[in-house]
Amino acid sequence: MRVLALLLVSLVSFLTLGADAHASATPAPPRVGEAEAPRLEAGEKLVYATVDNLNRGEVIGVVDATMDEVLAVLRDYDNYRRWYPDQRASALLWRRDSNARARGEIRMPVPFPNRHFEIDVTQESRTVDGQRVVTVRWQYVEDSGNFREMYGFWWLQPWQGDTSRTLCRYVLYADLGVWLPAFVIRWAQRRMLPGIIDGIRAEVVLRRS
């Protein structure tokens, strides 16, 4: 039973909550201190999760690939089902420059129906401390499926100045529109969030072969 799928519906951008949630959803770099850096360097994924009316999941990890390679994976919505945990179906509906809309379906455990959604996605590039940073934001399209709300972002930057490696931060807020026990959601968040980073790593290797 993989429930994180519920919470982690990636393709991406956001809105419609209170000011605190909006502030938290603004793309921002991960806080990586002296304690976290060696763990990330060793390949560990940092996972943070909360269960509330609006569930929040976050994972931070390093991918041994350039930002453009990671972005190629994130922009290829037709193939999310190949690497994203519990993604049953996915499709790009349209793309205009840095904006896109995608459709997806996430597998749910019995007896809950699968979750369907469309999301609007916005990609932006900027320079922070002299290095290129890319953010990808997403927001659930109202009434496009059976979520109540869902939004979040990716933050991508070179890992410790090395442009051949990418530090990735993924943050998701989701209201599933269905009740699940808090301990099940928490278990799913902490078990499956790392699978997103692992999926990107595997997809990059596949594309290089």
Tab-separated table of C-alpha atoms in Angstrom:
chain	number	residue	atom	x	y	z
A	1	MET	CA	0.000	0.000	0.000
A	2	ARG	CA	1.621	3.173	-1.166
A	3	VAL	CA	-0.305	6.111	0.117
A	4	LEU	CA	2.167	8.876	-0.427
A	5	ALA	CA	0.928	9.049	-3.888
A	6	LEU	CA	-2.019	10.757	-2.336
A	7	LEU	CA	0.100	13.532	-1.111
A	8	LEU	CA	2.703	13.773	-3.776
A	9	VAL	CA	1.149	14.489	-7.030
A	10	SER	CA	3.927	16.134	-8.843
A	11	LEU	CA	3.532	18.142	-12.126
A	12	VAL	CA	2.939	21.476	-10.721
A	13	SER	CA	1.883	25.236	-9.272
A	14	PHE	CA	-0.594	26.465	-6.478
A	15	LEU	CA	-3.086	28.734	-4.553
A	16	THR	CA	-6.371	29.310	-2.666
A	17	LEU	CA	-5.384	29.036	0.968
A	18	GLY	CA	-4.584	31.378	3.801
A	19	ALA	CA	-1.694	33.791	3.951
A	20	ASP	CA	0.491	31.482	6.042
A	21	ALA	CA	0.217	28.656	3.536
A	22	HIS	CA	0.967	30.990	0.652
A	23	ALA	CA	4.050	32.313	2.408
A	24	SER	CA	5.271	28.769	3.002
A	25	ALA	CA	4.685	27.850	-0.648
A	26	THR	CA	6.877	30.610	-2.037
A	27	PRO	CA	9.888	28.910	-3.692
A	28	ALA	CA	12.880	29.156	-1.406
A	29	PRO	CA	16.242	27.380	-1.113
A	30	PRO	CA	16.628	24.481	1.301
A	31	ARG	CA	18.330	25.108	4.603
A	32	VAL	CA	21.463	22.989	4.404
A	33	GLY	CA	23.768	23.405	7.362
A	34	GLU	CA	26.930	21.702	8.559
A	35	ALA	CA	24.933	18.739	9.831
A	36	GLU	CA	22.907	18.212	6.646
A	37	ALA	CA	25.595	18.722	3.978
A	38	PRO	CA	27.535	15.470	4.676
A	39	ARG	CA	24.302	13.491	4.659
A	40	LEU	CA	23.304	14.900	1.295
A	41	GLU	CA	26.805	14.348	-0.070
A	42	ALA	CA	26.504	10.699	0.959
A	43	GLY	CA	23.287	10.363	-1.052
A	44	GLU	CA	20.811	10.603	1.819
A	45	LYS	CA	17.429	12.226	1.308
A	46	LEU	CA	16.160	14.710	3.916
A	47	VAL	CA	12.435	14.270	4.536
A	48	TYR	CA	10.080	16.571	6.433
A	49	ALA	CA	6.336	16.026	6.758
A	50	THR	CA	3.344	17.314	8.679
A	51	VAL	CA	-0.247	16.111	8.884
A	52	ASP	CA	-2.965	18.753	9.177
A	53	ASN	CA	-6.028	19.953	7.306
A	54	LEU	CA	-3.515	20.669	4.554
A	55	ASN	CA	-0.856	17.934	4.516
A	56	ARG	CA	2.704	19.021	3.761
A	57	GLY	CA	5.567	16.936	2.430
A	58	GLU	CA	9.140	17.952	1.627
A	59	VAL	CA	12.195	16.092	0.381
A	60	ILE	CA	15.704	17.382	-0.334
A	61	GLY	CA	18.337	15.420	-2.204
A	62	VAL	CA	21.294	15.654	-4.566
A	63	VAL	CA	21.085	14.223	-8.081
A	64	ASP	CA	24.313	13.524	-9.966
A	65	ALA	CA	23.129	15.380	-13.064
A	66	THR	CA	23.008	18.923	-14.385
A	67	MET	CA	19.963	21.099	-13.760
A	68	ASP	CA	19.045	20.800	-17.428
A	69	GLU	CA	19.026	17.004	-17.123
A	70	VAL	CA	16.804	17.189	-14.044
A	71	LEU	CA	14.520	19.702	-15.748
A	72	ALA	CA	14.189	17.406	-18.760
A	73	VAL	CA	12.740	14.789	-16.408
A	74	LEU	CA	10.427	17.247	-14.620
A	75	ARG	CA	9.125	18.737	-17.888
A	76	ASP	CA	8.386	15.365	-19.490
A	77	TYR	CA	4.897	14.972	-18.048
A	78	ASP	CA	3.977	12.156	-20.430
A	79	ASN	CA	6.500	9.911	-18.660
A	80	TYR	CA	5.939	10.726	-14.976
A	81	ARG	CA	4.307	7.335	-14.536
A	82	ARG	CA	7.705	5.785	-15.311
A	83	TRP	CA	9.459	7.211	-12.235
A	84	TYR	CA	7.066	9.096	-9.936
A	85	PRO	CA	5.767	6.948	-7.033
A	86	ASP	CA	2.255	5.578	-7.695
A	87	GLN	CA	1.718	7.713	-10.785
A	88	ARG	CA	-0.790	5.647	-12.780
A	89	ALA	CA	-1.240	8.029	-15.724
A	90	SER	CA	0.169	11.377	-16.826
A	91	ALA	CA	0.000	13.622	-19.883
A	92	LEU	CA	1.067	17.060	-21.052
A	93	LEU	CA	-2.032	18.977	-22.183
A	94	TRP	CA	-0.280	22.076	-23.485
A	95	ARG	CA	2.903	24.115	-23.137
A	96	ARG	CA	3.484	27.798	-23.862
A	97	ASP	CA	7.021	28.983	-23.182
A	98	SER	CA	7.578	28.551	-19.418
A	99	ASN	CA	3.945	27.664	-18.659
A	100	ALA	CA	2.201	24.310	-19.038
A	101	ARG	CA	-0.822	22.304	-18.010
A	102	ALA	CA	-0.665	18.592	-17.228
A	103	ARG	CA	-3.090	15.848	-16.263
A	104	GLY	CA	-2.412	12.936	-13.942
A	105	GLU	CA	-3.810	10.068	-11.926
A	106	ILE	CA	-2.430	8.737	-8.661
A	107	ARG	CA	-3.040	5.210	-7.424
A	108	MET	CA	-4.811	4.988	-4.058
A	109	PRO	CA	-5.087	2.038	-1.682
A	110	VAL	CA	-8.341	0.105	-1.606
A	111	PRO	CA	-11.079	1.127	-0.854
A	112	PHE	CA	-10.281	4.710	-1.873
A	113	PRO	CA	-10.716	5.802	-5.509
A	114	ASN	CA	-7.662	6.971	-7.424
A	115	ARG	CA	-7.037	10.731	-7.346
A	116	HIS	CA	-7.306	12.610	-10.639
A	117	PHE	CA	-6.045	16.117	-11.290
A	118	GLU	CA	-4.904	18.788	-13.689
A	119	ILE	CA	-2.228	21.269	-12.675
A	120	ASP	CA	-0.907	24.537	-14.040
A	121	VAL	CA	2.869	24.760	-14.055
A	122	THR	CA	5.247	27.726	-14.187
A	123	GLN	CA	9.033	27.516	-14.586
A	124	GLU	CA	11.349	30.424	-13.746
A	125	SER	CA	15.106	31.006	-13.757
A	126	ARG	CA	17.020	33.514	-11.663
A	127	THR	CA	20.498	34.245	-10.374
A	128	VAL	CA	21.134	33.793	-6.664
A	129	ASP	CA	24.595	34.494	-5.226
A	130	GLY	CA	26.056	34.373	-8.733
A	131	GLN	CA	24.614	30.988	-9.686
A	132	ARG	CA	21.651	29.960	-11.808
A	133	VAL	CA	18.616	28.715	-9.907
A	134	VAL	CA	15.457	27.224	-11.430
A	135	THR	CA	12.059	26.998	-9.737
A	136	VAL	CA	9.019	25.063	-10.912
A	137	ARG	CA	5.692	25.921	-9.269
A	138	TRP	CA	2.374	24.139	-9.692
A	139	GLN	CA	-1.266	24.575	-8.712
A	140	TYR	CA	-4.273	22.303	-8.913
A	141	VAL	CA	-6.845	23.413	-11.478
A	142	GLU	CA	-10.086	23.851	-9.560
A	143	ASP	CA	-12.720	21.182	-10.279
A	144	SER	CA	-10.384	19.324	-12.631
A	145	GLY	CA	-10.396	16.157	-10.523
A	146	ASN	CA	-11.065	14.850	-7.027
A	147	PHE	CA	-8.508	16.740	-4.947
A	148	ARG	CA	-9.723	19.545	-2.735
A	149	GLU	CA	-6.443	21.459	-3.117
A	150	MET	CA	-2.833	20.832	-4.111
A	151	TYR	CA	0.147	23.050	-4.852
A	152	GLY	CA	3.902	23.219	-4.374
A	153	PHE	CA	7.268	23.817	-5.962
A	154	TRP	CA	10.678	22.521	-6.984
A	155	TRP	CA	13.858	24.469	-6.218
A	156	LEU	CA	16.943	23.435	-8.224
A	157	GLN	CA	20.489	24.753	-7.892
A	158	PRO	CA	24.060	23.479	-8.379
A	159	TRP	CA	25.278	21.405	-5.450
A	160	GLN	CA	28.057	23.300	-3.679
A	161	GLY	CA	28.915	25.169	-6.874
A	162	ASP	CA	29.282	22.006	-8.973
A	163	THR	CA	27.052	22.435	-12.050
A	164	SER	CA	27.290	18.710	-12.849
A	165	ARG	CA	25.286	17.941	-9.681
A	166	THR	CA	21.920	19.366	-8.662
A	167	LEU	CA	20.487	20.089	-5.232
A	168	CYS	CA	16.724	19.483	-5.421
A	169	ARG	CA	14.073	20.650	-2.980
A	170	TYR	CA	10.497	19.442	-3.476
A	171	VAL	CA	7.636	20.846	-1.384
A	172	LEU	CA	3.991	19.781	-1.708
A	173	TYR	CA	0.800	20.853	0.029
A	174	ALA	CA	-2.222	18.619	-0.545
A	175	ASP	CA	-5.788	18.294	0.681
A	176	LEU	CA	-6.873	14.904	-0.620
A	177	GLY	CA	-10.556	15.553	-0.221
A	178	VAL	CA	-10.841	12.210	1.582
A	179	TRP	CA	-10.224	11.210	5.189
A	180	LEU	CA	-7.314	8.939	6.045
A	181	PRO	CA	-5.905	8.181	9.512
A	182	ALA	CA	-3.087	10.565	10.369
A	183	PHE	CA	-0.669	7.722	11.071
A	184	VAL	CA	-1.252	6.312	7.573
A	185	ILE	CA	-0.571	9.672	5.937
A	186	ARG	CA	2.528	10.211	8.061
A	187	TRP	CA	3.847	6.743	7.227
A	188	ALA	CA	3.229	7.344	3.540
A	189	GLN	CA	4.948	10.714	3.547
A	190	ARG	CA	8.092	9.471	5.224
A	191	ARG	CA	8.234	6.226	3.263
A	192	MET	CA	7.493	7.525	-0.213
A	193	LEU	CA	8.925	11.064	-0.355
A	194	PRO	CA	12.463	9.718	-0.849
A	195	GLY	CA	11.155	7.731	-3.820
A	196	ILE	CA	10.743	10.948	-5.788
A	197	ILE	CA	14.467	11.720	-5.617
A	198	ASP	CA	15.311	8.073	-6.299
A	199	GLY	CA	12.971	8.135	-9.284
A	200	ILE	CA	14.686	11.170	-10.809
A	201	ARG	CA	18.094	9.600	-10.289
A	202	ALA	CA	16.985	6.414	-12.045
A	203	GLU	CA	15.311	8.332	-14.881
A	204	VAL	CA	18.467	10.367	-15.527
A	205	VAL	CA	20.505	7.156	-15.789
A	206	LEU	CA	17.907	5.656	-18.128
A	207	ARG	CA	17.984	8.685	-20.413
A	208	ARG	CA	21.772	8.592	-20.602
A	209	SER	CA	21.867	4.930	-21.639
